[in-house]
Amino acid sequence: MLVLLTIIAGKVGAWMIYISSDYIFDGTLPPYKEDAAANPLNAYGKTKLEGEKAVQQSLSDYAILRLPILYGELEYLEESAITGMASQLVDSEHRCFFSDYEKRFPTLTDDVAVVLRQLIEKKIELQICGAAVQQCSSGVLFTSLARCSQDWDPKLTGVFHWSASERMTRYTMAVEIAQAFNLPVYHIEPNPAPVLGTPRPYNAMLDCSRLESLGIGRRTLFRTAIKKCLSPYIEAGV
């Protein structure tokens, strides 16, 4: 399906945005810039990397946006690995263990939506600037050219990173959620070992400086955002 979409995008001249993941990295050498070598540890990361390659091979005008673990408005509690912890947190009669090993940067989907909108707006702005430069080179005065930055790039093509800045583990996320709702934390315990099962990167922190240099980005504090996301479920007793 992705290959078909890239073919269609190429034929109509569309600028395509592909959502990828920090899981294309192995987590050994953070922070990762956009051109860092990929080395996915699991099937999900490998699939995302294959998708990136398909986009890059098929299109000359595209954006690949890599993101970390996400959470946001829910249709059901287990929709996100982050919000899925809530049911264990409210049950203070049983101890629960959460990994305190892998470093994660939980990012709100609302913030990602803002970044995507800003990226699209910047793309349109730079295309206008590019057209202005072309007309000026032909001797046509284009007054809005003054709005263009000196380092404008009408393509705005390639790989971009976005991530929240709060470094957390599943354990610290659990404690933060509990404290946001004044829940007890004595039954929440850290597990120093990696999460069992599928291998995950230890710390795949993304360097977001490329988008930040364009004035793009929004970050909502984890405690503020997670309280809004989980309130309906915590108030209902999960």
Coordinates of C-alpha atoms in Angstrom, one line a residue:
M1 CA 0.0 0.0 0.0
L2 CA 2.8 2.4 0.9
V3 CA 4.5 1.8 -2.4
L4 CA 1.3 2.5 -4.3
L5 CA 0.8 5.8 -2.4
T6 CA 4.3 6.9 -3.3
I7 CA 3.6 6.2 -6.9
I8 CA 0.4 8.2 -6.8
A9 CA 2.2 11.0 -5.0
G10 CA 4.9 11.1 -7.5
K11 CA 2.5 11.2 -10.5
V12 CA 0.5 14.1 -9.1
G13 CA 3.5 16.0 -7.7
A14 CA 2.2 15.7 -4.1
W15 CA 4.5 16.3 -1.1
M16 CA 4.2 13.2 1.1
I17 CA 4.7 13.0 4.9
Y18 CA 5.6 9.5 6.2
I19 CA 5.4 8.8 9.9
S20 CA 8.3 6.8 11.2
S21 CA 9.7 5.9 14.6
D22 CA 12.6 6.2 17.0
Y23 CA 12.6 2.4 16.9
I24 CA 14.8 2.4 13.8
F25 CA 17.7 3.1 16.1
D26 CA 19.3 0.7 18.6
G27 CA 19.5 3.2 21.4
T28 CA 23.2 2.9 22.1
L29 CA 24.4 6.4 20.9
P30 CA 21.8 9.1 21.6
P31 CA 20.8 11.7 20.8
Y32 CA 20.1 10.7 17.2
K33 CA 20.3 13.2 14.4
E34 CA 18.4 12.7 11.2
D35 CA 21.3 11.3 9.3
A36 CA 22.4 8.8 12.1
A37 CA 22.9 5.2 11.1
A38 CA 19.8 3.1 11.6
N39 CA 19.9 -0.3 13.4
P40 CA 16.4 -1.5 14.4
L41 CA 16.2 -4.2 17.0
N42 CA 12.7 -5.5 16.3
A43 CA 10.2 -6.1 13.6
Y44 CA 8.4 -2.8 14.1
G45 CA 11.5 -0.8 13.7
K46 CA 12.6 -2.8 10.6
T47 CA 9.2 -2.2 9.0
K48 CA 9.3 1.5 9.7
L49 CA 12.8 1.7 8.2
E50 CA 11.7 -0.2 5.1
G51 CA 8.9 2.3 4.8
E52 CA 11.4 5.2 4.9
K53 CA 13.5 3.6 2.2
A54 CA 10.4 3.1 0.0
V55 CA 9.5 6.8 0.3
Q56 CA 13.1 7.9 -0.4
Q57 CA 13.5 5.6 -3.4
S58 CA 10.2 6.6 -5.0
L59 CA 10.0 10.4 -4.3
S60 CA 12.2 13.4 -4.5
D61 CA 9.9 15.6 -2.5
Y62 CA 8.8 14.1 0.8
A63 CA 9.1 14.5 4.6
I64 CA 9.8 11.6 7.0
L65 CA 8.8 12.4 10.6
R66 CA 10.3 10.2 13.2
L67 CA 8.4 10.1 16.5
P68 CA 8.9 8.3 19.9
I69 CA 6.2 6.5 22.0
L70 CA 2.9 8.3 21.7
Y71 CA -0.2 8.9 23.9
G72 CA -3.3 11.1 23.6
E73 CA -7.1 11.1 23.5
L74 CA -8.3 7.6 23.8
E75 CA -11.0 5.4 22.3
Y76 CA -10.1 2.6 24.9
L77 CA -7.6 2.5 27.8
E78 CA -5.2 -0.1 26.3
E79 CA -4.8 1.9 23.1
S80 CA -1.4 3.2 24.3
A81 CA 1.2 1.3 26.3
I82 CA 1.4 4.4 28.5
T83 CA -2.3 4.8 29.3
G84 CA -2.7 1.0 29.6
M85 CA -0.8 1.2 32.9
A86 CA -3.7 3.0 34.6
S87 CA -5.6 -0.1 35.6
Q88 CA -2.7 -1.4 37.6
L89 CA -2.1 2.0 39.3
V90 CA -5.6 2.3 40.8
D91 CA -5.3 -1.2 42.3
S92 CA -3.2 -0.3 45.3
E93 CA -3.8 -3.7 47.0
H94 CA -1.4 -5.5 44.6
R95 CA 2.2 -4.6 43.9
C96 CA 3.0 -3.7 40.3
F97 CA 6.5 -3.6 38.8
F98 CA 7.4 -1.4 35.9
S99 CA 10.7 -1.3 34.0
D100 CA 13.1 1.4 35.1
Y101 CA 15.5 0.6 32.4
E102 CA 14.6 1.8 28.9
K103 CA 14.6 5.6 28.5
R104 CA 11.5 6.9 26.7
F105 CA 10.2 10.3 25.7
P106 CA 6.4 10.0 25.8
T107 CA 4.9 12.5 23.3
L108 CA 1.4 13.8 23.1
T109 CA -0.4 13.2 19.8
D110 CA -2.0 16.7 20.0
D111 CA 1.6 18.1 19.9
V112 CA 2.4 16.0 16.9
A113 CA -0.7 17.3 15.2
V114 CA 0.5 20.8 15.8
V115 CA 4.0 19.9 14.4
L116 CA 2.5 18.4 11.3
R117 CA 0.3 21.5 10.7
Q118 CA 3.3 23.8 11.2
L119 CA 5.4 21.7 8.9
I120 CA 2.8 21.9 6.2
E121 CA 2.4 25.6 6.7
K122 CA 6.2 26.1 6.4
K123 CA 6.2 24.0 3.2
I124 CA 3.6 26.3 1.7
E125 CA 5.5 29.4 2.8
L126 CA 8.8 28.2 1.4
Q127 CA 7.1 27.3 -1.9
I128 CA 5.8 30.9 -2.1
C129 CA 9.3 32.2 -1.4
G130 CA 10.7 29.9 -4.1
A131 CA 8.3 31.2 -6.6
A132 CA 9.1 34.8 -5.6
V133 CA 12.8 34.2 -6.1
Q134 CA 12.2 32.8 -9.6
Q135 CA 10.0 35.7 -10.6
C136 CA 12.5 38.2 -9.2
S137 CA 15.3 36.5 -11.2
S138 CA 13.1 37.2 -14.3
G139 CA 13.0 40.8 -13.5
V140 CA 9.5 40.8 -11.9
L141 CA 9.2 42.7 -8.6
F142 CA 7.6 40.5 -5.9
T143 CA 7.1 42.5 -2.8
S144 CA 6.5 39.5 -0.5
L145 CA 10.1 38.3 -1.2
A146 CA 11.2 40.3 1.9
R147 CA 9.3 37.8 4.1
C148 CA 11.5 35.0 2.9
S149 CA 14.5 34.1 5.1
Q150 CA 18.0 34.1 3.7
D151 CA 18.3 30.4 4.1
W152 CA 15.0 29.4 2.6
D153 CA 14.7 25.9 1.2
P154 CA 11.7 25.6 -1.2
K155 CA 11.9 21.8 -1.0
L156 CA 11.8 21.2 2.8
T157 CA 12.6 17.6 1.9
G158 CA 14.1 14.8 4.0
V159 CA 14.0 13.5 7.5
F160 CA 12.7 15.3 10.6
H161 CA 12.5 14.4 14.3
W162 CA 10.0 15.4 16.9
S163 CA 9.9 14.3 20.5
A164 CA 8.9 15.5 24.0
S165 CA 11.9 16.5 26.1
E166 CA 11.1 14.7 29.4
R167 CA 13.1 11.6 29.7
M168 CA 11.2 8.8 31.5
T169 CA 11.0 5.1 32.1
R170 CA 7.8 3.1 32.4
Y171 CA 8.3 3.2 36.2
T172 CA 8.7 7.0 36.3
M173 CA 5.7 7.4 34.0
A174 CA 3.7 5.2 36.3
V175 CA 4.6 7.3 39.4
E176 CA 3.9 10.5 37.5
I177 CA 0.4 9.3 36.5
A178 CA -0.4 8.2 40.1
Q179 CA 0.7 11.5 41.5
A180 CA -1.2 13.4 38.9
F181 CA -4.4 11.8 40.3
N182 CA -3.3 11.7 44.0
L183 CA -3.2 7.9 43.9
P184 CA -1.0 5.9 46.3
V185 CA 2.5 5.0 44.9
Y186 CA 3.7 2.6 47.6
H187 CA 2.6 -0.4 45.5
I188 CA 4.5 0.8 42.4
E189 CA 8.0 -0.6 42.3
P190 CA 10.9 -0.2 39.8
N191 CA 12.3 -3.1 37.9
P192 CA 15.9 -2.4 36.8
A193 CA 15.8 -5.0 34.1
P194 CA 14.8 -4.4 30.4
V195 CA 11.2 -5.1 29.4
L196 CA 10.7 -8.8 28.6
G197 CA 9.9 -10.0 25.2
T198 CA 10.5 -7.8 22.1
P199 CA 13.9 -6.1 22.3
R200 CA 13.7 -2.3 22.5
P201 CA 16.3 0.4 22.2
Y202 CA 17.8 1.5 25.5
N203 CA 17.7 5.3 24.7
A204 CA 16.6 6.4 21.3
M205 CA 16.4 10.1 22.1
L206 CA 15.8 12.1 19.0
D207 CA 17.6 15.3 18.2
C208 CA 14.9 17.7 17.1
S209 CA 17.1 20.7 16.3
R210 CA 16.2 20.7 12.6
L211 CA 12.5 21.4 13.2
E212 CA 13.3 23.7 16.1
S213 CA 15.5 25.8 13.8
L214 CA 12.5 26.3 11.6
G215 CA 10.4 27.6 14.5
I216 CA 8.4 24.4 14.5
G217 CA 7.3 22.5 17.6
R218 CA 5.1 22.3 20.7
R219 CA 5.7 20.3 23.9
T220 CA 3.1 19.7 26.6
L221 CA 4.2 18.6 30.0
F222 CA 3.6 14.9 30.6
R223 CA 1.7 15.4 33.9
T224 CA -0.6 18.0 32.4
A225 CA -1.4 16.0 29.3
I226 CA -1.8 12.6 30.9
K227 CA -4.2 13.9 33.4
K228 CA -6.4 15.2 30.7
C229 CA -6.2 11.9 28.7
L230 CA -6.9 9.6 31.7
S231 CA -9.4 11.7 33.7
P232 CA -12.5 10.0 32.3
Y233 CA -11.2 6.6 33.1
I234 CA -9.7 7.3 36.6
E235 CA -12.9 9.0 37.6
A236 CA -14.9 6.0 36.5
G237 CA -12.6 3.7 38.5
V238 CA -11.0 2.4 35.2

